[in-house]
Amino acid sequence: MSELFDAVDALVASRSALPAPAERKRLRQAHGLTLEEVAATLDVRRATVGAWESGKTEPRPPQREPYAHLLKQLARLYPFPTTTEGGTPAIPTATAPAVASAPAEAAPSAPAAANAPVPAPAAAQSPAAAPRPARGSRRPGGPRAAAAHSPAPVGSGPYAHGPLLVLDADDEQQVTGYGTGGLLLDVPARSLPALVEWVLAEARVGAEMLHASGKDADPLLVLTAAACERYGLPVTLSDAERSAGRLPEGHKAIKLLERAGWKLTRRGLGPWARIYRPVTGGRRQCVQLCIPSWNALDDRSWGHAATLEPAELARVLGVYAHRVMTPVGSSAVSGLELMTALNPPTRASEPDQDGKRHSEHRPGSLGTQALDPAPCEAVDGHPVLAHLPRFHIRGPEERLFEEAYDWARDLTDTECMQPHLVGIDVNLAFGAAANGAVVGLDAPPEHVTGPVFDPAVPGSWLVDLSHVDLSRVKVAKQWRDLEGGLLPSPFTPTGERPEGPAWYATPTVAYAVELGYDVTPVEAWVRPRSGRFLDGWYKRLRDAYVTTMADLGVAEKLSPGEFLEAMDGYKGRDPELGIVVDAVKMTVKGGIGKLQEKARGGGWVPGQAWPALARPTWRPDIRAAVISRARINMHRKMVALAAATGRYPVAVLSDCAVYTADGPSPLDVLPYDTDGKTVPGSFRLGVSPGMVKHEGTQDVLWGVGVLEQLAAEGKVANLARYIKTGEVTARDTGE
């Protein structure tokens, strides 16, 4: 009798219900399982599981029942969305081909096929809110994990599938596009030209403009190593290619693009490549490529992003794209491009007598023409300095030196008796300094002799500030006596007191007046046509930073103690969002740095122009104003703290200050009362830009040892450089 029951069970099992082939693939990828893992578990070949998912064959006993059981369990974890927000049936984006019968080497010219994925409205996509993708234990080079717990977006719109796709290929050369919000797309293109055509014609990838007078963001394709191989690109660049930053002109992939009518920008086919056709009929055709294995995602800005699974990488870049902008290069390049995207140089005019609109200058922008800097603002080798002798070295009376702090001093006897060194770091210091900065706009600087200083006019001023005495200054409009020798000078990056006339940006000279001293400029280069060009840029980056920190559990308006507790290990709560935070910070710092991009490449000769000079955003005066404000903001807070508590910094490096203290916490440096209030105008703990966080704590004995170690080698140690980790690298010691 038992044999009959077994036979009945086997008969039922032979007809176990299975989802559609496309849904089988979606469930496997949603859990991060590879074909190899499923095949090994069911004791079949990898190709067999692939055939089940493609519908070529159906599972048979004895594997059918356990396979059905696996899919049933996965379906409970990752239920398929049955309807959209509007109540229309949803289509599985992971399995429906975007083009049903696209030719192998040509781009489809017809609209999206009837069974193509139904896209979602751009506003409905929220990659940051989506849970982290599942991690699959795959072998290297195998298929990547897809986003879990997050249905693919469904809806309509030209950019329904978000700003970017991360492309990955499996062992059967099938390419999958991983998008934001858990989106998965089958990619039918079999060549690089066909891929570009497909993205522009079918994929619905891109992002809307950030300003009404701007332009939409080009779709971004991120190619994994497997995708590079699939499309005829090397997985890594050779030493020569890495040095050049691109593939050679005669490479097969470049020839294929040229034959298909596509062009590359001046930077060629490198880690960040822009493939385009000239605008025709007002239609822009451009696709951006990012190739992590070619070091597109520099670990200084993007941490370990290049090693992430495709779904995880799509989430990281998607969050950045939605909150900042679709990346178009390094974080510095993106930071610079964001300035123009938020403050475009032109706008559409009012209709003329024929009803046509024309492009015209947009007030408040930098315009479309590059401007020469004032001679004092130009970096060495700039064409405006071509008349100088070749090896002439300019001093402060010839050149504007507005840089961040790098200052340190010896500890006093009293400070040596305290056990701890505590570092505090200003959040987004250069971003906070950019907020409200009045800078010159679209007119060249005007030279003035014997000017009367006006703090409202941006420019560069030749003035003697050596008479400013930090032992007696105005704090909150009241004269206060301080230990001037324990504070850095606010007028030089080294913190040394100036010795005579020097060039300064407007904020630096205005601070001398604020401290209670008269100033008499000798000459100036001023920019009467001015505005707050960077305000929108700051707000965009501030919101991105604060929102992402809130996602990591560090919210605004926390008490000092709650803030320090929330900051403890905050990146570990979601390492991918931690990458985004660092990328936002580097976007701020790099964007300001790009305003004074120097010449690069072996063929440049001093006195000749380099490509960056052709940009309206090559503006060393704006960079100088922001850095000046950041340094002055830092000094103002240190003065306020010293006046109220008698505490003085022992080292300052850019936006980090180190103090001695009786305890290891910033609360042992910064006084807070029971109501959570601290010294007005000084440092405050919090997540907002301009507020401070804990950078690190070390023993005073450690600090004394570092000072002695580097002093023995003839070097001046800045403890702020090592306070975070306590490690002094071989580069610092000269070993």
XYZ file of C-alpha atoms in Angstrom:
735
model
C 0.000 0.000 0.000
C 2.845 2.451 0.876
C 4.276 1.975 -2.625
C 0.973 3.241 -4.060
C 1.083 6.362 -1.911
C 4.690 6.953 -2.956
C 3.641 6.582 -6.581
C 0.821 9.089 -6.057
C 3.253 11.552 -4.451
C 5.649 11.110 -7.335
C 2.841 11.692 -9.818
C 1.814 14.916 -8.064
C 5.408 16.035 -7.800
C 5.904 15.484 -11.523
C 3.300 18.202 -12.094
C 4.399 20.607 -9.311
C 3.232 24.110 -10.149
C 5.975 26.437 -11.280
C 5.933 30.170 -11.985
C 6.574 31.450 -15.492
C 10.197 31.110 -16.664
C 10.735 34.853 -16.417
C 9.535 34.872 -12.812
C 11.942 32.051 -11.937
C 14.863 34.218 -12.989
C 13.533 37.230 -11.088
C 13.208 35.254 -7.859
C 16.692 33.783 -8.139
C 18.313 37.143 -8.832
C 16.283 38.876 -6.118
C 17.853 36.573 -3.524
C 21.323 36.986 -4.990
C 21.626 33.366 -6.097
C 23.795 32.367 -9.033
C 22.927 29.725 -11.583
C 25.828 27.663 -10.255
C 24.450 27.681 -6.703
C 20.992 26.542 -7.787
C 22.445 23.902 -10.109
C 24.752 22.513 -7.399
C 21.885 22.298 -4.918
C 19.619 20.417 -7.353
C 22.476 18.297 -8.747
C 22.062 19.441 -12.336
C 24.207 21.376 -14.791
C 24.293 25.173 -14.804
C 22.965 25.251 -18.365
C 19.969 23.200 -17.256
C 18.864 25.835 -14.758
C 19.422 28.503 -17.395
C 17.169 26.572 -19.787
C 14.441 26.392 -17.125
C 14.611 30.172 -16.692
C 14.532 30.849 -20.429
C 11.621 28.463 -21.023
C 13.585 26.215 -23.372
C 12.973 23.182 -21.156
C 10.896 22.343 -18.074
C 12.156 20.665 -14.876
C 11.414 16.968 -14.562
C 11.443 14.636 -11.540
C 13.258 14.239 -9.268
C 14.363 17.921 -9.461
C 10.949 19.435 -10.240
C 9.495 19.238 -6.724
C 12.540 20.666 -4.844
C 12.886 23.364 -7.526
C 9.226 24.280 -7.063
C 9.767 24.356 -3.304
C 12.739 26.701 -3.708
C 10.754 29.081 -5.890
C 7.805 28.992 -3.488
C 10.052 30.045 -0.607
C 11.609 32.825 -2.660
C 8.175 34.041 -3.739
C 7.247 34.516 -0.067
C 10.373 36.624 0.438
C 10.053 38.613 -2.770
C 6.388 38.795 -3.811
C 5.808 40.035 -7.310
C 3.975 43.409 -7.449
C 0.544 42.688 -8.883
C -0.511 46.272 -9.552
C 0.990 49.687 -9.839
C -0.057 52.689 -7.811
C -2.649 53.448 -10.446
C -4.076 49.944 -10.324
C -2.739 48.747 -13.675
C -1.086 45.332 -13.939
C 2.650 45.305 -13.347
C 5.081 43.682 -15.742
C 8.240 41.937 -14.496
C 10.986 44.236 -15.683
C 13.658 41.668 -14.975
C 12.357 39.289 -17.606
C 10.556 41.136 -20.353
C 13.049 41.966 -23.119
C 13.310 45.631 -23.906
C 13.420 44.834 -27.631
C 11.928 41.582 -28.783
C 13.911 41.153 -31.960
C 16.686 43.712 -32.075
C 19.379 42.925 -34.651
C 22.652 41.738 -33.198
C 24.800 44.627 -34.387
C 22.295 47.372 -35.205
C 20.203 49.575 -32.988
C 16.408 49.080 -33.149
C 14.720 52.039 -34.759
C 11.180 51.208 -33.689
C 9.674 52.343 -30.383
C 9.800 50.026 -27.402
C 8.243 46.678 -28.124
C 4.776 45.901 -26.861
C 6.101 43.529 -24.247
C 8.827 45.929 -23.111
C 8.956 46.879 -19.454
C 6.458 49.494 -18.404
C 8.552 52.218 -16.764
C 7.886 54.115 -13.576
C 7.539 57.851 -13.134
C 10.882 59.355 -12.179
C 9.405 60.828 -9.014
C 8.337 57.403 -7.816
C 11.862 56.054 -7.757
C 13.552 56.312 -4.393
C 16.839 54.429 -4.409
C 17.835 55.725 -0.997
C 14.674 54.461 0.644
C 15.053 51.065 -0.985
C 16.515 48.368 1.262
C 20.060 47.266 0.656
C 20.404 44.598 -2.060
C 20.855 41.004 -1.008
C 24.416 39.729 -1.048
C 24.938 36.493 -2.910
C 27.809 34.141 -2.225
C 28.903 33.917 -5.832
C 32.142 32.887 -7.386
C 34.246 35.688 -8.939
C 33.020 36.558 -12.402
C 29.646 34.946 -11.915
C 26.274 36.673 -12.241
C 25.696 39.504 -9.777
C 23.034 39.830 -7.130
C 19.981 41.975 -7.797
C 18.267 44.318 -5.367
C 16.034 42.542 -2.894
C 12.764 43.505 -1.186
C 12.310 46.256 -3.749
C 9.944 45.776 -6.707
C 11.110 47.234 -9.968
C 9.534 50.614 -10.705
C 6.537 50.568 -13.010
C 4.999 53.557 -14.760
C 5.713 55.853 -17.688
C 7.942 58.746 -18.665
C 11.097 59.396 -20.688
C 13.334 58.619 -17.701
C 11.153 56.024 -16.049
C 14.062 53.690 -15.340
C 16.088 56.234 -13.437
C 19.343 58.045 -14.156
C 21.633 55.071 -14.714
C 22.134 51.371 -15.280
C 24.924 49.132 -14.060
C 25.522 46.554 -16.791
C 26.753 43.057 -16.023
C 27.096 39.956 -18.190
C 26.762 36.321 -17.169
C 28.692 33.351 -18.502
C 26.231 33.026 -21.391
C 26.947 36.644 -22.381
C 23.451 37.773 -21.420
C 23.653 41.389 -20.235
C 21.492 42.635 -17.387
C 20.993 46.263 -16.469
C 20.700 46.998 -12.756
C 18.898 50.244 -12.053
C 17.642 52.179 -9.070
C 14.879 50.874 -6.835
C 15.662 47.231 -7.645
C 15.043 47.590 -11.389
C 16.362 44.826 -13.661
C 16.418 45.063 -17.444
C 17.483 42.596 -20.091
C 19.869 44.392 -22.456
C 19.588 43.098 -26.045
C 22.464 45.085 -27.582
C 25.420 42.974 -28.709
C 27.897 45.708 -29.562
C 28.931 49.040 -28.102
C 27.271 51.133 -30.859
C 24.087 49.083 -30.535
C 24.194 49.587 -26.763
C 24.344 53.373 -27.157
C 21.475 53.298 -29.654
C 19.383 51.085 -27.378
C 19.910 53.290 -24.342
C 18.790 56.416 -26.168
C 15.917 54.796 -28.062
C 14.528 52.218 -25.663
C 15.964 52.159 -22.157
C 14.232 55.258 -20.754
C 17.270 56.179 -18.686
C 18.303 59.702 -17.759
C 17.296 62.492 -15.405
C 15.422 65.746 -15.720
C 17.197 69.094 -15.611
C 17.997 70.664 -12.241
C 17.105 74.154 -13.455
C 14.412 75.319 -15.853
C 17.063 76.864 -18.117
C 19.360 73.852 -17.943
C 19.414 70.536 -19.776
C 18.491 66.986 -18.883
C 21.195 64.677 -17.583
C 22.547 62.153 -20.060
C 21.955 58.473 -19.281
C 24.839 56.861 -17.418
C 25.966 53.302 -18.124
C 28.304 51.684 -15.614
C 30.129 48.709 -17.122
C 31.362 45.908 -14.889
C 34.413 43.898 -15.866
C 32.174 41.216 -17.378
C 30.266 43.838 -19.379
C 33.559 45.258 -20.655
C 34.503 41.858 -22.003
C 31.053 41.467 -23.538
C 31.385 44.736 -25.458
C 34.968 44.302 -26.618
C 36.654 46.515 -24.040
C 39.644 45.512 -21.915
C 38.897 44.711 -18.287
C 41.826 46.875 -17.185
C 43.946 49.472 -18.926
C 47.587 48.867 -19.742
C 50.239 51.050 -18.141
C 50.427 53.217 -21.262
C 46.642 53.513 -21.508
C 46.364 54.313 -17.823
C 48.985 57.020 -18.217
C 47.126 58.488 -21.204
C 43.786 58.079 -19.422
C 42.137 56.432 -22.419
C 42.266 53.724 -25.078
C 44.389 54.448 -28.154
C 42.610 56.034 -31.116
C 42.921 52.908 -33.236
C 41.201 50.573 -30.775
C 38.537 48.338 -32.303
C 35.792 49.672 -30.009
C 36.499 53.263 -31.061
C 36.469 52.314 -34.737
C 33.080 50.617 -34.302
C 31.666 53.771 -32.732
C 33.072 55.970 -35.497
C 31.621 53.740 -38.223
C 28.222 54.043 -36.565
C 28.465 57.836 -36.595
C 29.271 58.341 -32.906
C 31.893 60.713 -31.545
C 33.942 60.915 -28.359
C 34.809 64.054 -26.444
C 38.405 65.212 -26.060
C 38.990 62.882 -23.113
C 38.386 59.903 -25.434
C 37.314 56.422 -24.392
C 38.591 56.387 -20.829
C 37.243 55.641 -17.346
C 34.586 58.314 -17.886
C 33.651 58.552 -21.559
C 30.989 60.626 -23.280
C 29.651 59.210 -26.557
C 27.544 61.584 -28.619
C 26.254 62.745 -31.981
C 26.018 66.435 -32.876
C 22.676 67.976 -31.955
C 20.191 67.678 -34.813
C 16.717 69.134 -34.772
C 17.230 70.327 -31.215
C 17.640 66.725 -30.044
C 20.601 65.894 -27.838
C 22.075 62.392 -28.257
C 24.664 61.604 -25.624
C 25.493 58.673 -23.328
C 27.971 58.681 -20.452
C 30.068 55.600 -19.662
C 31.641 54.799 -16.304
C 34.091 51.894 -16.084
C 35.030 51.090 -12.465
C 37.707 48.556 -13.395
C 39.523 51.416 -15.157
C 39.563 53.330 -11.849
C 36.587 55.535 -12.688
C 35.479 55.354 -9.057
C 38.529 56.632 -7.224
C 38.662 55.130 -3.728
C 39.505 58.541 -2.258
C 35.984 59.668 -3.174
C 34.058 56.428 -3.600
C 35.655 54.101 -1.069
C 35.035 50.458 -1.950
C 32.263 51.224 -4.470
C 34.210 49.649 -7.352
C 34.112 46.261 -5.578
C 30.349 46.251 -4.976
C 27.889 43.893 -6.607
C 26.026 45.540 -9.533
C 22.779 45.973 -7.605
C 24.609 47.546 -4.669
C 26.603 49.820 -6.969
C 23.400 50.876 -8.730
C 21.978 51.828 -5.351
C 25.045 53.858 -4.331
C 25.297 55.748 -7.612
C 21.516 56.073 -7.783
C 21.290 57.735 -4.382
C 24.072 60.125 -5.385
C 22.396 60.835 -8.731
C 19.001 61.570 -7.171
C 20.369 63.714 -4.362
C 23.313 65.423 -6.070
C 23.383 64.780 -9.829
C 24.126 61.977 -12.251
C 27.914 61.667 -11.940
C 29.781 62.772 -15.061
C 33.333 62.128 -13.921
C 35.279 62.260 -10.704
C 33.571 63.776 -7.674
C 35.504 66.993 -8.404
C 34.270 67.104 -12.010
C 30.714 66.402 -10.865
C 30.992 69.146 -8.244
C 32.027 71.650 -10.899
C 29.350 70.510 -13.354
C 26.737 70.820 -10.632
C 27.473 74.551 -10.381
C 26.526 75.042 -14.027
C 23.580 72.641 -13.873
C 22.048 74.648 -11.025
C 23.001 78.065 -12.428
C 23.005 77.806 -16.244
C 24.733 80.568 -18.214
C 21.897 81.120 -20.699
C 18.129 81.119 -20.885
C 15.445 81.390 -23.556
C 14.567 84.960 -24.440
C 11.101 86.366 -24.789
C 9.581 85.723 -28.243
C 10.740 88.147 -30.923
C 8.463 89.725 -33.509
C 8.378 86.431 -35.394
C 7.499 84.500 -32.240
C 10.913 82.861 -31.996
C 12.957 82.568 -28.825
C 16.725 82.939 -28.703
C 19.453 82.058 -26.244
C 20.444 84.975 -24.028
C 22.630 85.571 -20.994
C 21.060 84.529 -17.733
C 21.563 87.086 -14.936
C 23.305 85.729 -11.846
C 25.374 83.200 -13.789
C 29.014 83.183 -14.881
C 28.064 83.549 -18.532
C 29.497 81.628 -21.451
C 32.866 83.348 -21.861
C 36.017 82.443 -19.954
C 37.622 85.358 -18.107
C 41.268 86.067 -17.459
C 42.078 86.390 -13.764
C 43.819 89.356 -12.216
C 47.609 88.836 -12.341
C 47.738 88.329 -8.562
C 45.054 85.603 -8.831
C 46.713 83.658 -11.658
C 48.575 80.448 -10.901
C 52.187 80.130 -12.003
C 52.482 79.497 -15.725
C 49.234 81.268 -16.662
C 49.404 83.248 -19.929
C 48.758 86.569 -18.115
C 52.130 86.016 -16.397
C 54.028 85.214 -19.571
C 56.002 88.468 -19.250
C 57.652 87.349 -16.007
C 61.128 85.753 -16.054
C 60.905 81.974 -16.340
C 62.135 81.121 -12.852
C 60.639 84.121 -11.084
C 59.124 83.244 -7.709
C 56.207 85.427 -6.659
C 55.809 86.347 -3.012
C 52.700 87.427 -1.054
C 52.997 90.971 -2.453
C 52.593 89.543 -5.995
C 50.362 86.540 -5.554
C 47.132 85.786 -3.725
C 47.763 82.963 -1.213
C 44.314 82.006 0.082
C 44.652 78.414 1.257
C 43.354 76.259 4.096
C 45.138 76.100 7.443
C 48.187 73.930 8.076
C 49.396 75.248 11.441
C 50.730 73.759 14.650
C 52.614 74.892 17.752
C 54.360 73.378 20.751
C 52.288 72.442 23.784
C 52.538 74.665 26.850
C 53.488 73.174 30.226
C 49.860 73.349 31.342
C 48.680 71.573 28.198
C 51.275 68.821 28.684
C 49.695 68.078 32.066
C 46.318 67.323 30.467
C 45.885 63.679 29.434
C 44.032 63.937 26.122
C 44.243 65.505 22.690
C 40.771 65.891 21.156
C 40.186 66.668 17.488
C 37.005 68.330 16.253
C 36.174 68.575 12.560
C 33.855 71.023 10.788
C 31.173 69.351 8.664
C 31.291 70.336 4.983
C 33.456 73.339 5.867
C 33.950 74.552 2.290
C 30.260 74.071 1.562
C 29.306 76.164 4.561
C 31.821 78.790 3.430
C 30.309 78.840 -0.063
C 26.869 79.582 1.356
C 26.277 83.315 1.113
C 29.626 84.025 -0.554
C 29.406 87.084 -2.794
C 31.607 86.497 -5.842
C 32.285 88.173 -9.159
C 30.080 87.005 -11.996
C 30.502 87.509 -15.734
C 32.708 90.608 -16.016
C 36.503 90.863 -15.870
C 38.100 92.378 -12.764
C 38.750 96.115 -12.603
C 42.072 97.465 -11.344
C 41.939 100.253 -8.760
C 44.821 102.181 -7.163
C 44.451 103.453 -3.594
C 40.928 102.057 -3.123
C 38.727 102.441 -0.071
C 38.004 98.945 1.212
C 34.393 97.821 0.770
C 33.524 94.440 2.334
C 30.550 94.127 -0.011
C 32.711 94.139 -3.159
C 34.407 90.850 -4.084
C 37.965 91.058 -5.266
C 41.628 90.892 -4.300
C 43.265 93.606 -2.187
C 46.924 94.473 -1.630
C 47.030 95.568 2.016
C 49.316 95.385 5.031
C 47.708 93.415 7.894
C 50.873 92.886 9.929
C 49.623 95.388 12.528
C 46.698 93.200 13.613
C 47.473 92.043 17.163
C 45.676 88.861 18.199
C 46.357 89.532 21.874
C 43.674 92.221 21.779
C 40.744 91.843 19.410
C 37.051 92.518 19.203
C 34.816 89.536 19.975
C 31.104 90.176 19.470
C 32.016 93.892 19.133
C 33.715 93.951 22.546
C 37.494 94.248 23.031
C 38.987 91.141 24.639
C 42.512 90.241 25.752
C 43.797 86.869 24.530
C 47.023 84.872 24.496
C 47.821 85.938 20.945
C 50.832 83.656 20.627
C 48.620 80.593 21.101
C 46.397 81.363 18.107
C 47.251 81.092 14.411
C 47.102 84.230 12.334
C 43.868 84.342 10.332
C 45.680 85.922 7.391
C 48.059 83.150 6.300
C 47.595 79.412 5.745
C 50.668 78.700 7.871
C 49.239 80.732 10.750
C 52.352 82.945 10.767
C 51.855 86.664 11.218
C 52.241 88.538 7.906
C 55.363 90.675 7.590
C 54.105 93.349 5.194
C 51.721 94.055 2.326
C 50.144 90.989 0.742
C 47.204 90.133 -1.489
C 44.024 88.980 0.247
C 40.494 88.109 -0.824
C 37.683 90.346 0.411
C 36.571 88.068 3.317
C 40.081 88.076 4.819
C 40.374 91.866 4.793
C 36.820 92.189 6.141
C 37.791 89.970 9.087
C 40.661 92.298 9.999
C 38.099 95.083 10.218
C 35.813 92.835 12.286
C 38.659 92.241 14.759
C 38.779 96.005 15.293
C 41.623 97.170 13.053
C 41.813 99.720 10.246
C 42.924 98.679 6.782
C 44.375 100.796 3.978
C 44.666 98.911 0.685
C 47.355 99.981 -1.764
C 45.584 98.624 -4.832
C 42.883 96.140 -5.724
C 41.266 94.097 -8.457
C 37.535 94.321 -7.835
C 34.419 92.836 -9.411
C 31.427 95.157 -8.999
C 29.130 92.821 -10.953
C 28.617 90.208 -8.267
C 26.173 87.758 -6.765
C 25.729 84.665 -4.613
C 26.481 82.217 -7.401
C 27.117 79.232 -5.113
C 24.034 79.389 -2.876
C 22.000 76.846 -4.866
C 25.038 74.578 -5.159
C 25.538 74.642 -1.411
C 21.865 73.957 -0.679
C 21.782 70.962 -3.029
C 24.872 69.418 -1.446
C 23.812 70.330 2.075
C 20.458 68.606 1.609
C 22.157 65.534 0.112
C 24.561 65.319 3.044
C 22.017 65.924 5.797
C 19.423 63.573 4.268
C 21.916 60.745 3.841
C 23.248 61.229 7.370
C 19.653 61.024 8.627
C 19.286 57.716 6.745
C 22.333 56.549 8.712
C 20.680 57.501 12.003
C 22.317 60.901 12.516
C 19.542 63.463 12.468
C 19.537 67.210 12.907
C 18.548 68.842 16.205
C 20.009 66.097 18.388
C 21.414 67.055 21.758
C 25.249 67.030 21.912
C 25.296 63.703 23.731
C 22.760 62.139 21.379
C 24.708 63.388 18.372
C 27.986 61.871 19.573
C 26.227 58.590 20.295
C 24.554 58.568 16.876
C 27.896 59.257 15.165
C 29.529 56.260 16.821
C 29.896 53.712 14.001
C 27.279 55.398 11.817
C 28.750 54.144 8.528
C 28.476 50.554 9.676
C 24.682 50.836 9.727
C 24.667 50.973 5.943
C 28.132 50.916 4.333
C 26.744 51.777 0.907
C 25.157 54.984 2.181
C 28.435 55.659 3.979
C 30.044 55.723 0.535
C 27.495 58.305 -0.582
C 28.288 60.544 2.405
C 31.993 60.502 1.564
C 31.265 61.140 -2.118
C 29.149 64.188 -1.236
C 31.945 65.574 0.944
C 34.500 65.061 -1.818
C 32.119 66.675 -4.320
C 32.158 69.832 -2.218
C 35.915 69.868 -1.731
C 36.746 68.779 -5.277
C 34.284 71.176 -6.886
C 35.909 74.145 -5.155
C 39.355 72.846 -6.107
C 38.371 72.529 -9.782
C 37.752 76.280 -9.918
C 41.546 76.566 -10.148
C 42.465 73.446 -12.110
C 46.131 73.523 -13.025
C 47.810 72.377 -16.221
C 48.265 68.634 -16.616
C 50.126 66.559 -19.146
C 53.688 66.394 -20.358
C 53.329 68.670 -23.368
C 52.392 71.854 -21.534
C 54.839 74.793 -21.474
C 54.543 77.659 -18.957
C 52.891 80.662 -20.554
C 50.663 78.546 -22.790
C 46.949 78.106 -22.142
C 45.646 74.714 -21.018
C 42.125 73.332 -21.666
C 40.648 74.247 -18.280
C 41.218 77.955 -18.983
C 38.524 77.848 -21.671
C 35.824 77.212 -19.078
C 33.759 80.057 -17.596
C 34.086 78.103 -14.349
C 37.880 78.464 -14.258
C 37.691 81.034 -11.502
C 40.553 81.097 -8.996
C 39.045 84.209 -7.430
C 35.900 82.293 -6.439
C 37.997 79.481 -5.008
C 40.041 82.016 -3.045
C 36.908 83.659 -1.630
C 35.474 80.329 -0.448
C 38.726 79.146 1.132
C 39.183 82.554 2.745
C 35.699 82.332 4.276
C 36.359 78.774 5.498
C 39.613 79.775 7.188
C 38.072 82.911 8.697
C 35.059 80.935 9.959
C 37.468 78.544 11.651
C 39.455 81.370 13.256
C 36.328 83.199 14.437
C 35.136 80.087 16.271
C 38.563 79.516 17.851
C 38.677 83.113 19.057
C 35.188 82.892 20.547
C 36.092 79.676 22.390
C 39.372 81.134 23.666
C 37.681 84.307 24.897
C 35.039 82.343 26.793
C 37.061 79.395 28.161
C 40.787 80.128 27.811
C 41.194 77.071 25.558
C 43.482 77.411 22.559
C 44.105 74.991 19.672
C 47.461 73.240 19.453
C 47.063 72.319 15.772
C 44.745 73.167 12.893
C 44.622 71.386 9.552
C 42.036 72.740 7.117
C 38.755 72.095 8.945
C 40.123 70.101 11.919
C 41.297 71.665 15.194
C 43.015 69.817 18.052
C 42.718 70.824 21.717
C 44.112 69.390 24.940
C 41.465 68.307 27.455
C 40.937 66.502 30.745
C 38.605 64.011 29.074
C 38.484 62.184 25.717
C 35.214 63.675 24.432
C 34.517 66.902 22.513
C 32.245 67.701 25.462
C 35.440 68.036 27.495
C 36.517 70.824 25.100
C 33.260 72.556 24.236
C 31.234 73.871 27.166
C 27.501 73.104 27.120
C 24.989 74.120 29.773
C 21.985 72.118 30.928
C 19.881 73.633 28.146
C 22.301 72.387 25.476
C 23.666 75.848 24.711
C 27.336 76.585 24.178
C 29.556 79.609 23.586
C 27.891 81.906 21.012
C 29.877 82.092 17.802
C 32.066 79.099 18.670
C 32.027 75.428 17.721
C 28.774 73.509 18.078
C 28.280 69.766 17.866
C 25.830 68.663 15.210
C 25.407 67.256 11.734
C 24.641 70.458 9.835
C 27.377 72.020 7.676
C 29.447 74.429 9.746
C 28.846 72.452 12.942
C 31.470 70.008 14.219
C 31.877 66.325 14.893
C 34.443 64.288 16.804
C 37.485 63.650 14.627
C 39.481 61.553 17.086
C 41.200 61.428 20.477
C 44.769 60.471 21.379
C 46.910 60.651 24.521
C 49.001 63.755 25.091
C 52.006 61.462 25.548
C 51.356 60.156 22.046
C 51.316 63.731 20.734
C 54.573 64.627 22.501
C 56.166 61.519 21.011
C 55.053 62.427 17.489
C 56.358 65.969 17.883
C 59.731 64.720 19.081
C 59.949 62.031 16.417
C 59.380 64.416 13.506
C 61.391 67.235 15.077
C 64.403 64.897 15.194
C 63.998 64.533 11.422
C 63.778 68.279 10.924
C 60.041 68.263 10.311
C 57.186 70.186 11.912
C 54.399 67.833 12.995
C 50.772 68.838 12.692
C 48.917 66.655 15.179
C 45.615 67.338 13.419
C 46.909 65.224 10.526
C 47.190 62.109 12.714
C 44.541 62.633 15.387
C 41.950 60.412 13.736
C 43.915 57.150 13.664
C 47.049 57.973 15.631
C 49.187 56.561 12.831
C 52.183 58.417 11.432
C 52.862 57.038 7.976
C 56.224 56.302 6.411
C 55.621 59.175 3.998
C 55.366 61.579 6.932
C 58.549 60.282 8.541
C 60.453 60.108 5.267
C 61.130 56.371 5.563
